[in-house]
Amino acid sequence: MVRRVVSLGGGALAVLGVLLLSPAASLAPAVSEKGELPAKCSLAGSWVNELGSRMVISPANEAGLFSGSYLTAVSASANAIRGSPLQGGQHLASDGAQPTFGFTVHWTFSDSTTAFVGQCFLDEKGAETLETMWLLREQVATQAQGWKATRVGSNVFIRVK
Ligand code: BTN
């Protein structure tokens, strides 16, 4: 059997040392050069997801409650799509730079309701993303049809402005 020994020069060891000892910059939210605290990920504003659905969320109140509007790009209903109201809440804790949240959309053009839960993430450049999962409940005629009444999925929203 042939064994190969790889030797690291002083330069390579120094680079390795820096990499091992440096903070996990790619895992942490952006910190300014002045050493300011990381910015908070904010839900307020306009967002679009990978389906092309758009939503606008108003600034949360002191309790973390917010409202907004949702214009879906797709629908399980045959009705014409219309903008629909949303209502939700987010955590506001002092360490809540990347808060969890939940909101429901009361569809105005169908009998369905969607509940979204998710988390607002800041990347290393300070860009915000809303990672969500949702349950879409449609109305069925009888309790016996309940088994087919709920869809589940995920959406990722990026900020439009
Ligand atoms: C309906 O089909 O009755 C109402 C519209 C539902 C749209 C769903 S909600 C989850 C998913 N994400 C979207 O942006 N649109 C679909």
mmCIF file of C-alpha atoms and ligand atoms in Angstrom:
data_model
loop_
_atom_site.group_PDB
_atom_site.id
_atom_site.type_symbol
_atom_site.label_atom_id
_atom_site.label_comp_id
_atom_site.label_asym_id
_atom_site.label_seq_id
_atom_site.Cartn_x
_atom_site.Cartn_y
_atom_site.Cartn_z
ATOM 1 C CA MET A 1 0.000 0.000 0.000
ATOM 2 C CA VAL A 2 1.317 3.478 -0.877
ATOM 3 C CA ARG A 3 0.701 6.169 1.725
ATOM 4 C CA ARG A 4 0.962 9.812 0.807
ATOM 5 C CA VAL A 5 1.796 12.377 3.473
ATOM 6 C CA VAL A 6 0.552 15.874 2.713
ATOM 7 C CA SER A 7 2.618 18.548 4.353
ATOM 8 C CA LEU A 8 1.265 22.059 4.858
ATOM 9 C CA GLY A 9 3.706 24.946 4.565
ATOM 10 C CA GLY A 10 3.736 27.791 7.090
ATOM 11 C CA GLY A 11 1.629 30.020 4.806
ATOM 12 C CA ALA A 12 -1.089 27.411 4.374
ATOM 13 C CA LEU A 13 -1.189 26.780 8.122
ATOM 14 C CA ALA A 14 -1.570 30.499 8.785
ATOM 15 C CA VAL A 15 -4.528 30.716 6.357
ATOM 16 C CA LEU A 16 -6.105 27.644 7.965
ATOM 17 C CA GLY A 17 -5.677 29.204 11.396
ATOM 18 C CA VAL A 18 -7.368 32.439 10.336
ATOM 19 C CA LEU A 19 -10.276 30.497 8.826
ATOM 20 C CA LEU A 20 -10.743 28.365 11.930
ATOM 21 C CA LEU A 21 -10.487 31.251 14.389
ATOM 22 C CA SER A 22 -12.576 33.836 12.511
ATOM 23 C CA PRO A 23 -16.271 34.264 13.461
ATOM 24 C CA ALA A 24 -18.769 32.462 11.243
ATOM 25 C CA ALA A 25 -19.391 35.585 9.176
ATOM 26 C CA SER A 26 -21.574 33.812 6.619
ATOM 27 C CA LEU A 27 -23.950 32.619 9.346
ATOM 28 C CA ALA A 28 -24.418 35.977 11.032
ATOM 29 C CA PRO A 29 -26.540 38.918 9.931
ATOM 30 C CA ALA A 30 -24.766 42.015 8.629
ATOM 31 C CA VAL A 31 -22.881 44.186 11.103
ATOM 32 C CA SER A 32 -21.777 47.605 9.928
ATOM 33 C CA GLU A 33 -18.104 48.609 9.848
ATOM 34 C CA LYS A 34 -18.848 50.926 12.794
ATOM 35 C CA GLY A 35 -19.700 47.826 14.802
ATOM 36 C CA GLU A 36 -23.377 48.706 15.039
ATOM 37 C CA LEU A 37 -25.838 46.032 16.063
ATOM 38 C CA PRO A 38 -27.313 43.968 13.203
ATOM 39 C CA ALA A 39 -30.330 45.566 11.538
ATOM 40 C CA LYS A 40 -33.659 43.913 12.241
ATOM 41 C CA CYS A 41 -35.441 42.009 9.535
ATOM 42 C CA SER A 42 -38.682 43.901 9.009
ATOM 43 C CA LEU A 43 -41.882 42.543 7.497
ATOM 44 C CA ALA A 44 -43.186 45.986 6.592
ATOM 45 C CA GLY A 45 -43.097 46.708 2.872
ATOM 46 C CA SER A 46 -43.804 45.041 -0.477
ATOM 47 C CA TRP A 47 -42.887 41.425 -1.213
ATOM 48 C CA VAL A 48 -43.071 38.956 -4.110
ATOM 49 C CA ASN A 49 -42.778 35.165 -3.953
ATOM 50 C CA GLU A 50 -41.541 32.560 -6.465
ATOM 51 C CA LEU A 51 -45.071 32.169 -7.898
ATOM 52 C CA GLY A 52 -45.275 35.885 -8.644
ATOM 53 C CA SER A 53 -47.755 36.548 -5.821
ATOM 54 C CA ARG A 54 -47.395 39.964 -4.219
ATOM 55 C CA MET A 55 -48.200 41.284 -0.778
ATOM 56 C CA VAL A 56 -47.918 44.575 1.043
ATOM 57 C CA ILE A 57 -47.515 44.589 4.828
ATOM 58 C CA SER A 58 -47.995 47.651 7.044
ATOM 59 C CA PRO A 59 -45.623 48.370 9.950
ATOM 60 C CA ALA A 60 -46.428 46.242 13.005
ATOM 61 C CA ASN A 61 -47.939 47.972 16.051
ATOM 62 C CA GLU A 62 -46.407 47.884 19.536
ATOM 63 C CA ALA A 63 -47.916 44.436 20.096
ATOM 64 C CA GLY A 64 -46.414 43.078 16.862
ATOM 65 C CA LEU A 65 -49.751 42.949 15.062
ATOM 66 C CA PHE A 66 -49.903 43.916 11.406
ATOM 67 C CA SER A 67 -52.257 43.959 8.428
ATOM 68 C CA GLY A 68 -51.842 44.143 4.680
ATOM 69 C CA SER A 69 -53.060 42.938 1.325
ATOM 70 C CA TYR A 70 -52.240 39.915 -0.829
ATOM 71 C CA LEU A 71 -52.557 39.512 -4.603
ATOM 72 C CA THR A 72 -52.044 35.856 -5.470
ATOM 73 C CA ALA A 73 -50.694 34.879 -8.907
ATOM 74 C CA VAL A 74 -52.379 31.456 -8.759
ATOM 75 C CA SER A 75 -55.633 30.047 -7.466
ATOM 76 C CA ALA A 76 -57.340 26.726 -6.817
ATOM 77 C CA SER A 77 -60.651 28.489 -7.455
ATOM 78 C CA ALA A 78 -62.190 29.170 -10.877
ATOM 79 C CA ASN A 79 -63.158 32.698 -9.798
ATOM 80 C CA ALA A 80 -61.360 35.816 -11.000
ATOM 81 C CA ILE A 81 -58.484 36.679 -8.677
ATOM 82 C CA ARG A 82 -58.841 39.801 -6.540
ATOM 83 C CA GLY A 83 -56.631 41.394 -3.922
ATOM 84 C CA SER A 84 -57.401 40.069 -0.435
ATOM 85 C CA PRO A 85 -56.723 41.292 3.112
ATOM 86 C CA LEU A 86 -54.175 39.702 5.433
ATOM 87 C CA GLN A 87 -53.757 39.969 9.209
ATOM 88 C CA GLY A 88 -50.964 38.656 11.369
ATOM 89 C CA GLY A 89 -48.471 39.029 14.167
ATOM 90 C CA GLN A 90 -44.704 38.897 14.634
ATOM 91 C CA HIS A 91 -42.342 38.628 17.590
ATOM 92 C CA LEU A 92 -40.808 41.917 18.704
ATOM 93 C CA ALA A 93 -38.372 40.680 21.380
ATOM 94 C CA SER A 94 -35.107 42.604 21.718
ATOM 95 C CA ASP A 95 -33.191 39.677 20.232
ATOM 96 C CA GLY A 96 -35.732 39.401 17.430
ATOM 97 C CA ALA A 97 -33.466 40.429 14.565
ATOM 98 C CA GLN A 98 -34.924 37.589 12.519
ATOM 99 C CA PRO A 99 -38.458 37.259 13.918
ATOM 100 C CA THR A 100 -40.976 34.511 13.404
ATOM 101 C CA PHE A 101 -44.454 35.538 12.291
ATOM 102 C CA GLY A 102 -47.805 34.243 11.176
ATOM 103 C CA PHE A 103 -50.628 35.702 9.110
ATOM 104 C CA THR A 104 -53.868 34.612 7.526
ATOM 105 C CA VAL A 105 -55.292 35.659 4.174
ATOM 106 C CA HIS A 106 -59.047 35.929 3.926
ATOM 107 C CA TRP A 107 -59.607 35.372 0.192
ATOM 108 C CA THR A 108 -62.272 37.721 -1.127
ATOM 109 C CA PHE A 109 -62.899 35.800 -4.357
ATOM 110 C CA SER A 110 -63.264 32.285 -2.905
ATOM 111 C CA ASP A 111 -64.469 30.616 0.287
ATOM 112 C CA SER A 112 -60.922 29.614 1.234
ATOM 113 C CA THR A 113 -58.499 30.802 3.915
ATOM 114 C CA THR A 114 -54.710 30.496 3.971
ATOM 115 C CA ALA A 115 -52.541 30.535 7.099
ATOM 116 C CA PHE A 116 -48.851 31.353 6.630
ATOM 117 C CA VAL A 117 -46.105 30.896 9.259
ATOM 118 C CA GLY A 118 -42.512 31.813 8.750
ATOM 119 C CA GLN A 119 -39.363 33.648 9.680
ATOM 120 C CA CYS A 120 -37.807 36.850 8.393
ATOM 121 C CA PHE A 121 -34.104 36.300 7.579
ATOM 122 C CA LEU A 122 -31.303 38.800 6.977
ATOM 123 C CA ASP A 123 -28.423 37.619 4.821
ATOM 124 C CA GLU A 124 -24.821 38.741 5.202
ATOM 125 C CA LYS A 125 -25.482 41.724 2.899
ATOM 126 C CA GLY A 126 -28.555 42.796 4.852
ATOM 127 C CA ALA A 127 -31.062 41.561 2.239
ATOM 128 C CA GLU A 128 -34.312 40.224 3.697
ATOM 129 C CA THR A 129 -36.159 36.997 2.860
ATOM 130 C CA LEU A 130 -39.414 35.637 4.261
ATOM 131 C CA GLU A 131 -39.291 31.844 4.491
ATOM 132 C CA THR A 132 -42.854 30.554 4.897
ATOM 133 C CA MET A 133 -45.025 27.491 4.974
ATOM 134 C CA TRP A 134 -48.776 27.659 4.411
ATOM 135 C CA LEU A 135 -52.006 25.731 4.798
ATOM 136 C CA LEU A 136 -54.811 26.519 2.339
ATOM 137 C CA ARG A 137 -58.223 25.403 3.546
ATOM 138 C CA GLU A 138 -61.008 25.255 1.005
ATOM 139 C CA GLN A 139 -64.665 24.939 1.881
ATOM 140 C CA VAL A 140 -66.192 21.519 1.300
ATOM 141 C CA ALA A 141 -69.863 20.592 1.339
ATOM 142 C CA THR A 142 -69.702 17.938 4.046
ATOM 143 C CA GLN A 143 -67.494 16.977 6.986
ATOM 144 C CA ALA A 144 -66.841 13.679 5.256
ATOM 145 C CA GLN A 145 -65.014 15.589 2.502
ATOM 146 C CA GLY A 146 -62.656 17.212 4.999
ATOM 147 C CA TRP A 147 -59.843 14.835 4.076
ATOM 148 C CA LYS A 148 -59.309 16.656 0.782
ATOM 149 C CA ALA A 149 -59.894 20.202 1.970
ATOM 150 C CA THR A 150 -56.381 21.304 2.988
ATOM 151 C CA ARG A 151 -53.335 21.918 0.818
ATOM 152 C CA VAL A 152 -49.855 22.541 2.238
ATOM 153 C CA GLY A 153 -46.853 24.228 0.697
ATOM 154 C CA SER A 154 -44.035 26.696 1.089
ATOM 155 C CA ASN A 155 -43.237 30.118 -0.344
ATOM 156 C CA VAL A 156 -40.151 32.301 -0.223
ATOM 157 C CA PHE A 157 -40.710 36.048 -0.465
ATOM 158 C CA ILE A 158 -38.138 38.649 -1.410
ATOM 159 C CA ARG A 159 -38.508 42.366 -0.827
ATOM 160 C CA VAL A 160 -39.733 44.479 -3.746
ATOM 161 C CA LYS A 161 -39.404 47.741 -1.787
HETATM 162 C C1 BTN B 1 -57.976 30.118 -3.606
HETATM 163 O O1 BTN B 1 -57.361 29.354 -4.383
HETATM 164 O O2 BTN B 1 -59.170 29.869 -3.289
HETATM 165 C C2 BTN B 1 -57.345 31.339 -3.051
HETATM 166 C C3 BTN B 1 -55.962 31.609 -3.517
HETATM 167 C C4 BTN B 1 -54.937 30.742 -2.850
HETATM 168 C C5 BTN B 1 -53.531 31.063 -3.309
HETATM 169 C C6 BTN B 1 -52.486 30.184 -2.664
HETATM 170 S S1 BTN B 1 -52.161 30.623 -0.975
HETATM 171 C C7 BTN B 1 -50.717 29.647 -0.965
HETATM 172 C C8 BTN B 1 -50.055 29.798 -2.321
HETATM 173 N N1 BTN B 1 -49.150 30.919 -2.326
HETATM 174 C C9 BTN B 1 -49.560 31.876 -3.137
HETATM 175 O O3 BTN B 1 -48.948 32.930 -3.326
HETATM 176 N N2 BTN B 1 -50.718 31.538 -3.717
HETATM 177 C C10 BTN B 1 -51.126 30.212 -3.334
#
